[in-house]
CSV table of C-alpha atoms and ligand atoms in Angstrom, one decimal:
chain,number,residue,atom,x,y,z
A,1,MET,CA,81.0,121.7,-58.0
A,2,SER,CA,80.6,119.6,-61.2
A,3,ASP,CA,79.6,115.9,-61.0
A,4,ASN,CA,83.1,114.9,-62.3
A,5,THR,CA,84.9,117.0,-59.6
A,6,ARG,CA,82.8,115.5,-56.9
A,7,ILE,CA,83.2,111.9,-58.2
A,8,GLN,CA,87.0,112.5,-58.5
A,9,GLN,CA,87.1,113.8,-54.9
A,10,PHE,CA,85.1,110.8,-53.5
A,11,LYS,CA,87.3,108.4,-55.5
A,12,GLN,CA,90.3,110.0,-53.8
A,13,MET,CA,88.8,109.3,-50.5
A,14,THR,CA,88.0,105.7,-51.2
A,15,GLU,CA,91.6,105.2,-52.4
A,16,ALA,CA,93.0,106.8,-49.3
A,17,ASP,CA,90.8,104.8,-47.0
A,18,PRO,CA,89.4,101.7,-48.7
A,19,ASP,CA,87.5,100.4,-45.7
A,20,ASN,CA,85.6,103.7,-45.1
A,21,GLU,CA,82.0,103.0,-45.9
A,22,LEU,CA,81.3,106.7,-46.2
A,23,GLY,CA,83.7,107.3,-49.0
A,24,HIS,CA,82.2,104.4,-51.1
A,25,PHE,CA,78.7,105.5,-50.2
A,26,SER,CA,79.3,109.1,-51.3
A,27,LEU,CA,81.0,107.9,-54.5
A,28,GLY,CA,78.1,105.5,-55.3
A,29,LYS,CA,75.5,108.1,-54.7
A,30,ALA,CA,77.4,110.7,-56.8
A,31,CYS,CA,77.8,108.1,-59.7
A,32,LEU,CA,74.1,107.3,-59.4
A,33,GLU,CA,73.1,110.9,-59.7
A,34,ALA,CA,75.5,111.3,-62.7
A,35,GLY,CA,73.9,108.4,-64.5
A,36,ARG,CA,77.0,106.2,-64.1
A,37,PHE,CA,75.0,103.2,-62.9
A,38,ASP,CA,77.6,100.4,-63.2
A,39,GLU,CA,80.1,102.4,-61.2
A,40,ALA,CA,77.4,103.3,-58.7
A,41,ALA,CA,76.6,99.6,-58.2
A,42,ALA,CA,80.2,98.6,-57.7
A,43,SER,CA,80.7,101.3,-55.0
A,44,LEU,CA,77.5,100.5,-53.2
A,45,GLU,CA,78.2,96.8,-53.3
A,46,ARG,CA,81.4,97.7,-51.4
A,47,VAL,CA,79.4,99.7,-48.8
A,48,ILE,CA,77.1,96.8,-47.9
A,49,THR,CA,80.1,94.5,-47.7
A,50,ILE,CA,81.7,96.8,-45.2
A,51,ASN,CA,78.5,97.7,-43.4
A,52,PRO,CA,75.7,95.2,-44.0
A,53,LYS,CA,73.3,97.2,-41.8
A,54,MET,CA,73.3,100.4,-44.0
A,55,SER,CA,69.8,100.1,-45.4
A,56,LYS,CA,70.1,103.3,-47.4
A,57,ALA,CA,72.9,101.7,-49.4
A,58,PHE,CA,70.7,98.7,-50.3
A,59,GLN,CA,68.1,101.2,-51.5
A,60,LEU,CA,70.5,103.1,-53.7
A,61,LEU,CA,72.1,99.9,-54.9
A,62,GLY,CA,68.8,98.4,-56.0
A,63,ASP,CA,68.1,101.7,-57.8
A,64,ALA,CA,71.4,101.5,-59.6
A,65,TYR,CA,70.8,98.0,-60.7
A,66,GLU,CA,67.3,98.8,-61.9
A,67,LYS,CA,68.6,101.8,-63.9
A,68,ALA,CA,71.4,99.7,-65.3
A,69,GLY,CA,68.8,97.3,-66.6
A,70,ALA,CA,69.5,94.5,-64.1
A,71,ARG,CA,66.0,94.0,-62.6
A,72,ASP,CA,66.8,90.6,-61.1
A,73,LYS,CA,69.7,92.0,-59.1
A,74,ALA,CA,67.6,95.0,-58.1
A,75,VAL,CA,64.9,92.7,-56.7
A,76,GLU,CA,67.5,90.6,-54.9
A,77,VAL,CA,69.1,93.6,-53.2
A,78,MET,CA,65.9,95.3,-52.3
A,79,THR,CA,64.5,92.1,-50.9
A,80,ARG,CA,67.4,91.9,-48.5
A,81,GLY,CA,67.3,95.6,-47.9
A,82,VAL,CA,63.7,95.6,-46.7
A,83,THR,CA,64.6,93.1,-43.9
A,84,VAL,CA,67.8,95.0,-43.0
A,85,ALA,CA,65.9,98.3,-42.8
A,86,ASP,CA,63.1,96.8,-40.8
A,87,GLU,CA,65.5,95.2,-38.3
A,88,HIS,CA,67.4,98.4,-38.0
A,89,GLY,CA,64.4,100.7,-37.6
A,90,ASP,CA,64.9,102.6,-40.9
A,91,LEU,CA,61.4,103.3,-41.8
A,92,MET,CA,61.9,105.5,-44.9
A,93,PRO,CA,64.3,103.2,-46.8
A,94,ARG,CA,62.2,100.2,-45.8
A,95,ASP,CA,59.0,101.6,-47.2
A,96,ALA,CA,60.7,102.9,-50.3
A,97,MET,CA,62.2,99.5,-51.1
A,98,ALA,CA,58.9,97.7,-50.4
A,99,ASP,CA,57.1,100.1,-52.8
A,100,ALA,CA,59.7,99.4,-55.5
A,101,LEU,CA,59.4,95.6,-55.1
A,102,LYS,CA,55.6,95.9,-55.3
A,103,SER,CA,55.8,98.1,-58.4
A,104,TRP,CA,57.9,95.3,-60.1
A,105,GLY,CA,55.4,92.6,-59.0
A,106,ALA,CA,58.0,91.0,-56.7
A,107,PRO,CA,57.2,89.6,-53.3
A,108,VAL,CA,57.8,91.9,-50.3
A,109,PRO,CA,59.3,90.3,-47.2
A,110,ALA,CA,56.9,90.4,-44.3
A,111,PHE,CA,56.7,93.3,-41.9
A,112,ALA,CA,53.8,95.2,-40.4
A,113,PRO,CA,53.0,98.0,-42.9
A,114,GLY,CA,52.6,101.4,-41.3
A,115,ALA,CA,53.8,100.1,-37.9
A,116,ALA,CA,56.9,101.3,-36.2
A,117,PRO,CA,59.9,99.3,-37.5
A,118,ALA,CA,61.1,96.4,-35.3
A,119,GLY,CA,64.2,98.4,-34.1
A,120,ALA,CA,62.1,101.2,-32.8
A,121,ALA,CA,59.1,99.4,-31.4
A,122,SER,CA,60.1,98.9,-27.8
A,123,ASP,CA,60.4,102.5,-26.6
A,124,ALA,CA,57.1,103.6,-25.1
A,125,GLY,CA,58.7,106.3,-23.0
A,126,SER,CA,59.5,108.6,-25.8
A,127,ASP,CA,56.7,111.0,-26.8
A,128,SER,CA,59.0,113.7,-28.2
A,129,GLY,CA,58.5,112.5,-31.7
A,130,PHE,CA,62.3,112.3,-32.1
A,131,SER,CA,63.9,109.5,-34.0
A,132,CYS,CA,67.5,109.5,-35.3
A,133,THR,CA,67.6,109.4,-39.2
A,134,ARG,CA,70.8,107.4,-39.2
A,135,CYS,CA,70.1,104.6,-36.7
A,136,GLY,CA,66.3,104.9,-36.2
A,137,GLN,CA,66.5,105.0,-32.4
A,138,PRO,CA,63.8,107.1,-30.9
A,139,ARG,CA,66.1,108.2,-28.0
A,140,GLY,CA,69.4,109.9,-27.3
A,141,GLN,CA,68.6,113.2,-28.9
A,142,LEU,CA,71.5,115.7,-28.4
A,143,GLU,CA,70.7,118.1,-25.6
A,144,LYS,CA,71.3,121.1,-27.8
A,145,PRO,CA,72.4,121.8,-31.4
A,146,PRO,CA,76.1,120.9,-31.8
A,147,PHE,CA,76.8,124.3,-33.4
A,148,LYS,CA,75.0,127.5,-34.4
A,149,GLY,CA,73.0,128.0,-37.5
A,150,PRO,CA,70.3,126.2,-39.5
A,151,LEU,CA,72.5,123.1,-40.1
A,152,GLY,CA,73.2,122.7,-36.3
A,153,GLY,CA,69.4,122.9,-35.7
A,154,LYS,CA,68.8,120.3,-38.4
A,155,ILE,CA,71.3,117.9,-36.8
A,156,HIS,CA,69.8,118.5,-33.4
A,157,ALA,CA,66.3,117.6,-34.8
A,158,ASN,CA,67.5,114.5,-36.6
A,159,THR,CA,70.6,112.9,-35.0
A,160,CYS,CA,71.1,111.0,-31.7
A,161,SER,CA,74.2,111.7,-29.6
A,162,ALA,CA,75.7,108.2,-30.3
A,163,CYS,CA,75.6,108.9,-34.1
A,164,TRP,CA,77.0,112.4,-33.6
A,165,ARG,CA,79.9,111.0,-31.6
A,166,GLU,CA,80.6,108.5,-34.4
A,167,TRP,CA,80.6,111.3,-36.9
A,168,LEU,CA,83.3,113.4,-35.2
A,169,PRO,CA,86.3,111.2,-35.8
A,170,MET,CA,84.9,110.5,-39.3
A,171,GLY,CA,84.8,114.2,-39.9
A,172,THR,CA,88.4,114.6,-38.9
A,173,LYS,CA,89.3,111.9,-41.5
A,174,VAL,CA,87.4,113.7,-44.2
A,175,ILE,CA,89.3,116.9,-43.4
A,176,ASN,CA,92.6,115.2,-43.5
A,177,GLU,CA,92.1,112.9,-46.4
A,178,LEU,CA,90.6,115.5,-48.7
A,179,GLY,CA,92.9,118.3,-47.3
A,180,LEU,CA,89.9,120.5,-46.7
A,181,ALA,CA,90.3,124.1,-45.6
A,182,LEU,CA,87.3,124.7,-43.4
A,183,ALA,CA,88.0,128.5,-43.6
A,184,SER,CA,87.0,128.4,-47.2
A,185,GLU,CA,83.4,128.2,-48.4
A,186,ALA,CA,84.1,125.3,-50.7
A,187,GLY,CA,85.9,123.3,-47.9
A,188,GLN,CA,83.1,123.9,-45.5
A,189,SER,CA,80.4,122.9,-48.0
A,190,THR,CA,82.2,119.7,-48.9
A,191,TYR,CA,82.6,118.9,-45.2
A,192,ASP,CA,78.9,119.6,-44.6
A,193,GLN,CA,77.9,117.4,-47.5
A,194,TYR,CA,79.8,114.4,-46.0
A,195,MET,CA,78.3,115.1,-42.6
A,196,LEU,CA,74.8,115.1,-43.9
A,197,GLU,CA,75.5,111.9,-45.9
A,198,PHE,CA,76.9,110.2,-42.9
A,199,LEU,CA,74.0,111.2,-40.7
A,200,GLN,CA,71.6,110.3,-43.5
A,201,ILE,CA,69.9,113.7,-43.4
A,202,GLU,CA,68.5,114.7,-46.7
A,203,GLU,CA,69.6,118.0,-48.0
A,204,ARG,CA,66.6,120.2,-48.6
B,1,LIG,ZN1,71.5,107.6,-34.2
């Protein structure tokens, strides 16, 4: 799928459901990847208005501002983002934003470097090494993969059952609003893409 087709599709979703953070997030991310930094920033600003806890959106927004030449705004957004990520237990976005701030010579909000983020610190009972990539909680792993195949295994390894339950109605919306035919390969791959973005699992 070309960048333009994807961006068009995500736009459609934000228009059909303007309060859906996922549509704006996907649109912002696609614009960022396509080098459309101003549009990316506008979409990602919308995401953090709808969901001020989504630390990954702060990270991408800061990135969009930096690439658009607005260093001041990038610093402001990432400074907020580090604290949001730390409170929410999102280790990876937190450290990435802290590194970006450091590389720009900007002050980094205090947190214990290398330590478990605040949101994940209290759970001593978990020794499985599991933590949910979306909410950062080290508990609540799904009992088994939600479906067969490598993608099901990936979700099992990375997603807690609460986040999985949040995704299901969102997935139904995606299907309805985009008119996806899951029997087709293109429909299935679009659906999977939304799912991975919602669950904040990197595609590799
Ligand atoms: Zn979770």
